[in-house]
PDB file of C-alpha atoms in Angstrom:
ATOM      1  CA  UNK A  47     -37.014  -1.680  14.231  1.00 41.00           C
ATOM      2  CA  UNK A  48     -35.773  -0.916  17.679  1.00 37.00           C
ATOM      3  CA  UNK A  49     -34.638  -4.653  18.301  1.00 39.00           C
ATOM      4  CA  UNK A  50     -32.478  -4.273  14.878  1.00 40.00           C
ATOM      5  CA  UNK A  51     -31.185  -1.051  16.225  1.00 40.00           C
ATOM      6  CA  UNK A  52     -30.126  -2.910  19.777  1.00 33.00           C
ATOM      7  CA  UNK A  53     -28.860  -5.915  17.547  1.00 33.00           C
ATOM      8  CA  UNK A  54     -26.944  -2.903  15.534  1.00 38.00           C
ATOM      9  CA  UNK A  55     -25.014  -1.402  19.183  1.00 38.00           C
ATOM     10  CA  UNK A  56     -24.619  -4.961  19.930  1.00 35.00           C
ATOM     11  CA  UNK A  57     -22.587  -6.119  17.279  1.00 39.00           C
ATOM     12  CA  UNK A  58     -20.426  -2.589  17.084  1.00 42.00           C
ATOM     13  CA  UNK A  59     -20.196  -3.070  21.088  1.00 37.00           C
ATOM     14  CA  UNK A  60     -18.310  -6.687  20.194  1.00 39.00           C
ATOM     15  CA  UNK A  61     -16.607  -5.328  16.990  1.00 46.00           C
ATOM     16  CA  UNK A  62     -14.728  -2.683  19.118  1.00 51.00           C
ATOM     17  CA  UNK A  63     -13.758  -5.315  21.776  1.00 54.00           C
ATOM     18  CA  UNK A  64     -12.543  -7.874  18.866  1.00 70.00           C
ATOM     19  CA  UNK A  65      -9.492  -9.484  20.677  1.00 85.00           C
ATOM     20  CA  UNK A  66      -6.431  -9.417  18.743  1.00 92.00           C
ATOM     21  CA  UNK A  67      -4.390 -12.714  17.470  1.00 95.00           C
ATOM     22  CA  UNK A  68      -1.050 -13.105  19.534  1.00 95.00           C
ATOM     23  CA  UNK A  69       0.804 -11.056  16.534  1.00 96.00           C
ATOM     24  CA  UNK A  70      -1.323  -8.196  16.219  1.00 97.00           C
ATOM     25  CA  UNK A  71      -1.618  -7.626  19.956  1.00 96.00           C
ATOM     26  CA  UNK A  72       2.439  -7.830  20.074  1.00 95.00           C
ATOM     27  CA  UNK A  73       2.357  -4.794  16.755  1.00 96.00           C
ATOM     28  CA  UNK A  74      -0.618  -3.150  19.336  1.00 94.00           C
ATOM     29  CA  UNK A  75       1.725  -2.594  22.514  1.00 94.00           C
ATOM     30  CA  UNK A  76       4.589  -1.081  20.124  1.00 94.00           C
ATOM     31  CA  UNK A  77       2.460   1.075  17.539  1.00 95.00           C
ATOM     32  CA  UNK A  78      -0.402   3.218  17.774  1.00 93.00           C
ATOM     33  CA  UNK A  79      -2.060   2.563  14.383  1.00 94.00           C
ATOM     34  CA  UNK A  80      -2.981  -1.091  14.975  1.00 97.00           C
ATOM     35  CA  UNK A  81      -6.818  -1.894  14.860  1.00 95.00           C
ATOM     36  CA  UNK A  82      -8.274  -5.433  15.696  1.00 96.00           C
ATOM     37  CA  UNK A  83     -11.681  -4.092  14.306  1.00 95.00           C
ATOM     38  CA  UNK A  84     -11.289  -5.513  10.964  1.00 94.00           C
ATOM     39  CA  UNK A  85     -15.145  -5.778  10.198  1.00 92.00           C
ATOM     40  CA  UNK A  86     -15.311  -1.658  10.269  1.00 91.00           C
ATOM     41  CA  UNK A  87     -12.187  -0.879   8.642  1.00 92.00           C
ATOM     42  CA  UNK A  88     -12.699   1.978   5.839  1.00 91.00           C
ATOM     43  CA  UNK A  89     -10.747  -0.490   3.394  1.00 87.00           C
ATOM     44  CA  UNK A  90     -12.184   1.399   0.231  1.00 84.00           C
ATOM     45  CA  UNK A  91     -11.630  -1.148  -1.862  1.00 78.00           C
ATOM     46  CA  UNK A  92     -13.321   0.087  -5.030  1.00 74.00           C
ATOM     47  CA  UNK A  93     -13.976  -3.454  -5.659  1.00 78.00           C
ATOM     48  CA  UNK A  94     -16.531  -5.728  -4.184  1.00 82.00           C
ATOM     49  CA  UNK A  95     -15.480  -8.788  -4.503  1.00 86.00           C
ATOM     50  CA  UNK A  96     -13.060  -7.727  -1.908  1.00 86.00           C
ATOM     51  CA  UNK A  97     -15.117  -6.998   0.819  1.00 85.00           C
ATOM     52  CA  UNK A  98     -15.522  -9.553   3.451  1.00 88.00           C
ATOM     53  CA  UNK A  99     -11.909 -10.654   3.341  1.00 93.00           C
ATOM     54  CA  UNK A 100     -10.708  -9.786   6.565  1.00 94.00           C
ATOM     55  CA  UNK A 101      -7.495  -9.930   8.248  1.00 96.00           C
ATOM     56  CA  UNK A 102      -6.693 -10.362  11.461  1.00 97.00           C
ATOM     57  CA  UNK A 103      -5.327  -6.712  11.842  1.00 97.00           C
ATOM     58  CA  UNK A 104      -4.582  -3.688  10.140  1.00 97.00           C
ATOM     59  CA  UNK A 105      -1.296  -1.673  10.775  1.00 97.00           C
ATOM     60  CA  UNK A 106      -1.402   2.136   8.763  1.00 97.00           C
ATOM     61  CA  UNK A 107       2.217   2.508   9.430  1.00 96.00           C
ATOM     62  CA  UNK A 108       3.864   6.457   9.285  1.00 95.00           C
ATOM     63  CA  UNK A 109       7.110   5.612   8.291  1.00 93.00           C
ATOM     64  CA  UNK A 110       9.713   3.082   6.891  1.00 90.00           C
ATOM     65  CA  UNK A 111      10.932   1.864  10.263  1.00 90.00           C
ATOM     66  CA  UNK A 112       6.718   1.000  11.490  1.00 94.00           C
ATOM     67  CA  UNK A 113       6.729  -1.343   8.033  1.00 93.00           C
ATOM     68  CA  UNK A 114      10.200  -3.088   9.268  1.00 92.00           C
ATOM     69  CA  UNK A 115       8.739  -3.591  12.858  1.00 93.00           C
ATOM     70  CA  UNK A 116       5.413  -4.917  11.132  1.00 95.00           C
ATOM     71  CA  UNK A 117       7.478  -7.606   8.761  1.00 93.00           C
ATOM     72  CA  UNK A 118      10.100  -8.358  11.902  1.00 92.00           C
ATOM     73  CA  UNK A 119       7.066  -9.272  13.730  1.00 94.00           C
ATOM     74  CA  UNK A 120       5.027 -10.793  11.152  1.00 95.00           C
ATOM     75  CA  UNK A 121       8.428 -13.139  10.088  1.00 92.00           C
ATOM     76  CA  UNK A 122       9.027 -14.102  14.132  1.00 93.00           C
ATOM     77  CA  UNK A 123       5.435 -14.522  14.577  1.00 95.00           C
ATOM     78  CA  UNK A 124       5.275 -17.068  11.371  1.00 96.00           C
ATOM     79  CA  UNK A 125       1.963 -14.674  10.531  1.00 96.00           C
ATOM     80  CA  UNK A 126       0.955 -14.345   7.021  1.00 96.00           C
ATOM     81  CA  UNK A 127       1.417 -10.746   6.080  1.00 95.00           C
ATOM     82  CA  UNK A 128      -0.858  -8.919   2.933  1.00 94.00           C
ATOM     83  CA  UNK A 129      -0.315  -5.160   1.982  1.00 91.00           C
ATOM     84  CA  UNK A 130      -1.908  -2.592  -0.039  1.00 91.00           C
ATOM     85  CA  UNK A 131      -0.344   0.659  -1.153  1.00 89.00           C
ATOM     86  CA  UNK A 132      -2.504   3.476  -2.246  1.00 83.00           C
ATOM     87  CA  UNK A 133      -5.618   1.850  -4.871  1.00 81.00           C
ATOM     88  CA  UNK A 134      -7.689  -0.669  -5.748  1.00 76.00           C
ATOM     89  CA  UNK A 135      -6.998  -4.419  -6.849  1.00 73.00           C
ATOM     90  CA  UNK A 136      -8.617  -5.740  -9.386  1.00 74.00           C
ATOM     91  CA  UNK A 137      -8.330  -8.998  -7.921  1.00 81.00           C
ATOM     92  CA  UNK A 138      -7.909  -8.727  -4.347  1.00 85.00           C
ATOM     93  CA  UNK A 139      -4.061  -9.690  -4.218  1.00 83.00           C
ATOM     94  CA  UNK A 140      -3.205  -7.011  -1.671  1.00 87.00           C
ATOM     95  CA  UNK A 141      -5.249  -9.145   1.248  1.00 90.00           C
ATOM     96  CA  UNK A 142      -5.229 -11.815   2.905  1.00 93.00           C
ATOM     97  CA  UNK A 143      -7.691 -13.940   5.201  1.00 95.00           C
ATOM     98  CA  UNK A 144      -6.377 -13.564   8.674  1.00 96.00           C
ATOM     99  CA  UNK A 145      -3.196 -11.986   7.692  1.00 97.00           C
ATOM    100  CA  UNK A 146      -1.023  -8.870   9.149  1.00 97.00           C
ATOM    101  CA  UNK A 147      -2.467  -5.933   7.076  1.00 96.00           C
ATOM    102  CA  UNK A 148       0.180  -2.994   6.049  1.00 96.00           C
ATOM    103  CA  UNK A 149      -2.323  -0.300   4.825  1.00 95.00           C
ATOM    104  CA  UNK A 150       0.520   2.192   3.072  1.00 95.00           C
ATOM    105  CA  UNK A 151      -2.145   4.515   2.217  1.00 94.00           C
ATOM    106  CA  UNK A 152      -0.739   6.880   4.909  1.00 95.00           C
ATOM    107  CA  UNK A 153       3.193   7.126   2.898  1.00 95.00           C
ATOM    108  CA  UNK A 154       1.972   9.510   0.350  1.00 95.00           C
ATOM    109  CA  UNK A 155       4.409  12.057   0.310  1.00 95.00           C
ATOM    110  CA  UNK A 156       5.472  12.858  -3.394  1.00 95.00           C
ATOM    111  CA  UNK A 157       7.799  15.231  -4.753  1.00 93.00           C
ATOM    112  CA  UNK A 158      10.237  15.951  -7.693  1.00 92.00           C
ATOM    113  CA  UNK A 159      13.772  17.026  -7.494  1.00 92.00           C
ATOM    114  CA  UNK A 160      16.346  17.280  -9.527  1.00 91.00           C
ATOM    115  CA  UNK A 161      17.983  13.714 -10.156  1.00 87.00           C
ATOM    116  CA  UNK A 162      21.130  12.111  -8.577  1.00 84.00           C
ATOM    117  CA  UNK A 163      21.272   9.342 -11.417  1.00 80.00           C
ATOM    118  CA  UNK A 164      20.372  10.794 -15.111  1.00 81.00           C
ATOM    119  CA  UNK A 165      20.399  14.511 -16.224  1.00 83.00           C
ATOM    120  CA  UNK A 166      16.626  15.745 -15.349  1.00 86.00           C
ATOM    121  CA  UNK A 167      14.305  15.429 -12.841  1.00 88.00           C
ATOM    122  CA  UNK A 168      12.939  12.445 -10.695  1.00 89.00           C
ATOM    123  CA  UNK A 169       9.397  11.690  -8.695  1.00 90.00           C
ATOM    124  CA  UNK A 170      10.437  10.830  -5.157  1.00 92.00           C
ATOM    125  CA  UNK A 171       7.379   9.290  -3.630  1.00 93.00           C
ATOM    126  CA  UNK A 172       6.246   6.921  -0.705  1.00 93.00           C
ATOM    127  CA  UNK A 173       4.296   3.528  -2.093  1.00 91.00           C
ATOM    128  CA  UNK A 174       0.948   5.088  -0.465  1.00 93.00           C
ATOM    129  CA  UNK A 175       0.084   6.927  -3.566  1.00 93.00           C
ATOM    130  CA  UNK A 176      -2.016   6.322  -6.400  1.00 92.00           C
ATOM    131  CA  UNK A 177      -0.941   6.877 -10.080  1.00 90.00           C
ATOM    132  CA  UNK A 178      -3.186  10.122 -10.291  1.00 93.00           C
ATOM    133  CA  UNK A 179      -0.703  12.046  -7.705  1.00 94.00           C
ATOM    134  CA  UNK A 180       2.128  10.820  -9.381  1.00 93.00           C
ATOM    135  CA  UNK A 181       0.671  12.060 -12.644  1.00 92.00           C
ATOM    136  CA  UNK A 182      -0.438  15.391 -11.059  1.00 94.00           C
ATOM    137  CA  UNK A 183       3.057  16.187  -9.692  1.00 94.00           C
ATOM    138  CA  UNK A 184       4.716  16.115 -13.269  1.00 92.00           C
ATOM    139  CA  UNK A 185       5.751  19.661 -14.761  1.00 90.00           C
ATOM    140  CA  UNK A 186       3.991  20.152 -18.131  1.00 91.00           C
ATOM    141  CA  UNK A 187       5.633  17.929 -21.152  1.00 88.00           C
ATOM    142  CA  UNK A 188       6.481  15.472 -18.649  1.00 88.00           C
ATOM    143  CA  UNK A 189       5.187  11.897 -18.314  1.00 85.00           C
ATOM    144  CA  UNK A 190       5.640   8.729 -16.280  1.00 86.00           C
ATOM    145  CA  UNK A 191       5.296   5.294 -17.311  1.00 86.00           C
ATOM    146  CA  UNK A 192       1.624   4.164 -15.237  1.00 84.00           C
ATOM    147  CA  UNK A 193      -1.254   1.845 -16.230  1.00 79.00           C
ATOM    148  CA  UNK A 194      -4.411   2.794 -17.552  1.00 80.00           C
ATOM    149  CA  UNK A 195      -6.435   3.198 -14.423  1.00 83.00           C
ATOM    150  CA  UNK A 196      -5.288   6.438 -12.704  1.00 85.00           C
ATOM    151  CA  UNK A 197      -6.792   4.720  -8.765  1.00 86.00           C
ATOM    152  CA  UNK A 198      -4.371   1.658  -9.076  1.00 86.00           C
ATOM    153  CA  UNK A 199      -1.532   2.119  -6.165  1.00 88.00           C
ATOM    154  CA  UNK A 200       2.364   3.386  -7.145  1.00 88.00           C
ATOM    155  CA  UNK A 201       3.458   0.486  -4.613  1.00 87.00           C
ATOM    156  CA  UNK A 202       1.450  -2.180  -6.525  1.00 85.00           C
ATOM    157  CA  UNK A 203       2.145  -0.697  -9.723  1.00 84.00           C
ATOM    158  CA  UNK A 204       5.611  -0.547  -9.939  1.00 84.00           C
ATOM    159  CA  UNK A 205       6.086  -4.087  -7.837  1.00 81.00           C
ATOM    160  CA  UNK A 206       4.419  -5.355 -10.586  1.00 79.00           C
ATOM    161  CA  UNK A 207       5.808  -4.217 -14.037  1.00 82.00           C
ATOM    162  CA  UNK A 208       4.223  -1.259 -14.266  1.00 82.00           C
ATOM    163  CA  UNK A 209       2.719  -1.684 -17.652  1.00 77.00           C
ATOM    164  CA  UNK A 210       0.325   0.448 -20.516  1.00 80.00           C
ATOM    165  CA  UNK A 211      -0.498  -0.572 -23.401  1.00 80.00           C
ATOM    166  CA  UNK A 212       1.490   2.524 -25.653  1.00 84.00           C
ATOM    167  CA  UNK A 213       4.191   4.724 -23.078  1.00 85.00           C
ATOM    168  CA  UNK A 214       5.522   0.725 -22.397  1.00 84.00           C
ATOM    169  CA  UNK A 215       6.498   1.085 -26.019  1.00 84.00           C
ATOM    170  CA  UNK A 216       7.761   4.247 -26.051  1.00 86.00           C
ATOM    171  CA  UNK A 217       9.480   4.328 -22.541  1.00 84.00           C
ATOM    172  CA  UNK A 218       9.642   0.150 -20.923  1.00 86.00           C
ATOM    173  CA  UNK A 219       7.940  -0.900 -18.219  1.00 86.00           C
ATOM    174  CA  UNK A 220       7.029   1.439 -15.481  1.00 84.00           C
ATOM    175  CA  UNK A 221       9.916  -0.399 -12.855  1.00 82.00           C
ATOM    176  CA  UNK A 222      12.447  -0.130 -15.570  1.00 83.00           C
ATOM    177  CA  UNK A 223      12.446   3.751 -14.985  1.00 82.00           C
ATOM    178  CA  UNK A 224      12.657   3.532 -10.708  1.00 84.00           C
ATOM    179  CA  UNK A 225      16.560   4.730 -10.183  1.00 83.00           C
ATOM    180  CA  UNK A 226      16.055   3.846  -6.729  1.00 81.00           C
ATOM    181  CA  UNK A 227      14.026   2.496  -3.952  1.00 82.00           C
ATOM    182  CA  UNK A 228      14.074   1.974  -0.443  1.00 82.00           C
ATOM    183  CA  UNK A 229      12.831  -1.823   1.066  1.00 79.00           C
ATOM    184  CA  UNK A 230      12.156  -2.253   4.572  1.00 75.00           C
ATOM    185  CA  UNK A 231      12.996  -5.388   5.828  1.00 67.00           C
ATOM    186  CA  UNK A 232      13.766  -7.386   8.401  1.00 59.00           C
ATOM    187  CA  UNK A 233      17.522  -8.356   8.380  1.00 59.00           C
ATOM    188  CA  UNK A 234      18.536 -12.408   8.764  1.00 50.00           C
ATOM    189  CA  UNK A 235      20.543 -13.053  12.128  1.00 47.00           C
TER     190      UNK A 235
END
């Protein structure tokens, strides 16, 4: 028991000092929420056939301009990049083997406010979230368009269609109601 528990500090001894690829250590001198430690990442997945796919980093960026500086890098670096906004994936498309991570869990701000576009109101909300805080933001008698699994991610959602089987009817495809969104990217030369 005691040589498992040395083998144990061992291996969490060399997960902490896991070097980082030539990309990731470039996002680690800019950006504070970089971590080489892949193995240990709370990734959550809510899926098991995820875990074990590891990237080569993970990035949790704050803001809009941390995602641009993560693609910038990933596209100079020629690095694979994955993402995952704020749930699960049924089929582990939000990572990649030895990829860039963006974990957008941390964007979760949500609020309404009174629309720019259409008379009414609007959901103004970072890609972070999952469906349930979207849902639990509404006013009474409202509704959005969202699948029918209240864990799966806004981001990954809405990228995606945004589909259920009976509002799609009544109200299109979640992305045909977004009035507006805001992509961070990495502008050509």
């Amino acid at each position: 028991m005691l040589g498992a528990a040395l083998l144990a500090a061992a291996a969490a001894t060399a997960a902490a000092d896991a070097p980082c690829s030539a990309p990731c250590a470039l996002l680690q001198a800019t950006l504070s929420s970089v971590t080489c430690d892949t193995a240990s990442y709370p990734f959550s997945w809510g899926n098991d056939i995820c875990e074990g796919i590891l990237p080569a980093c993970v990035v949790r960026p704050a803001n809009a301009s941390e995602v641009a500086a993560v693609v910038k890098t990933a596209r100079a670096q020629n690095a694979s990049l994955s993402y995952r906004s704020g749930g699960h994936s049924y089929t582990c498309n939000s990572i990649k083997e030895h990829s860039i991570h963006l974990d957008l869990r941390s964007l979760d701000a949500v609020r309404q406010q009174r629309s720019k576009h259409y008379n009414g109101t609007e959901l103004v909300f970072g890609s972070g979230n999952i469906m349930r805080s979207l849902i639990d933001a509404l006013q009474p008698g409202q509704t959005i368009v969202h699948g029918q699994c209240p864990t799966v991610g806004a981001g990954g959602l809405f990228l995606h269609g945004g589909y259920h089987t009976t509002l799609t009817l009544d109200y299109g495809r979640g992305n045909d109601t977004v009035t507006w969104m805001e992509v961070p990217c990495r502008r050509p030369p």
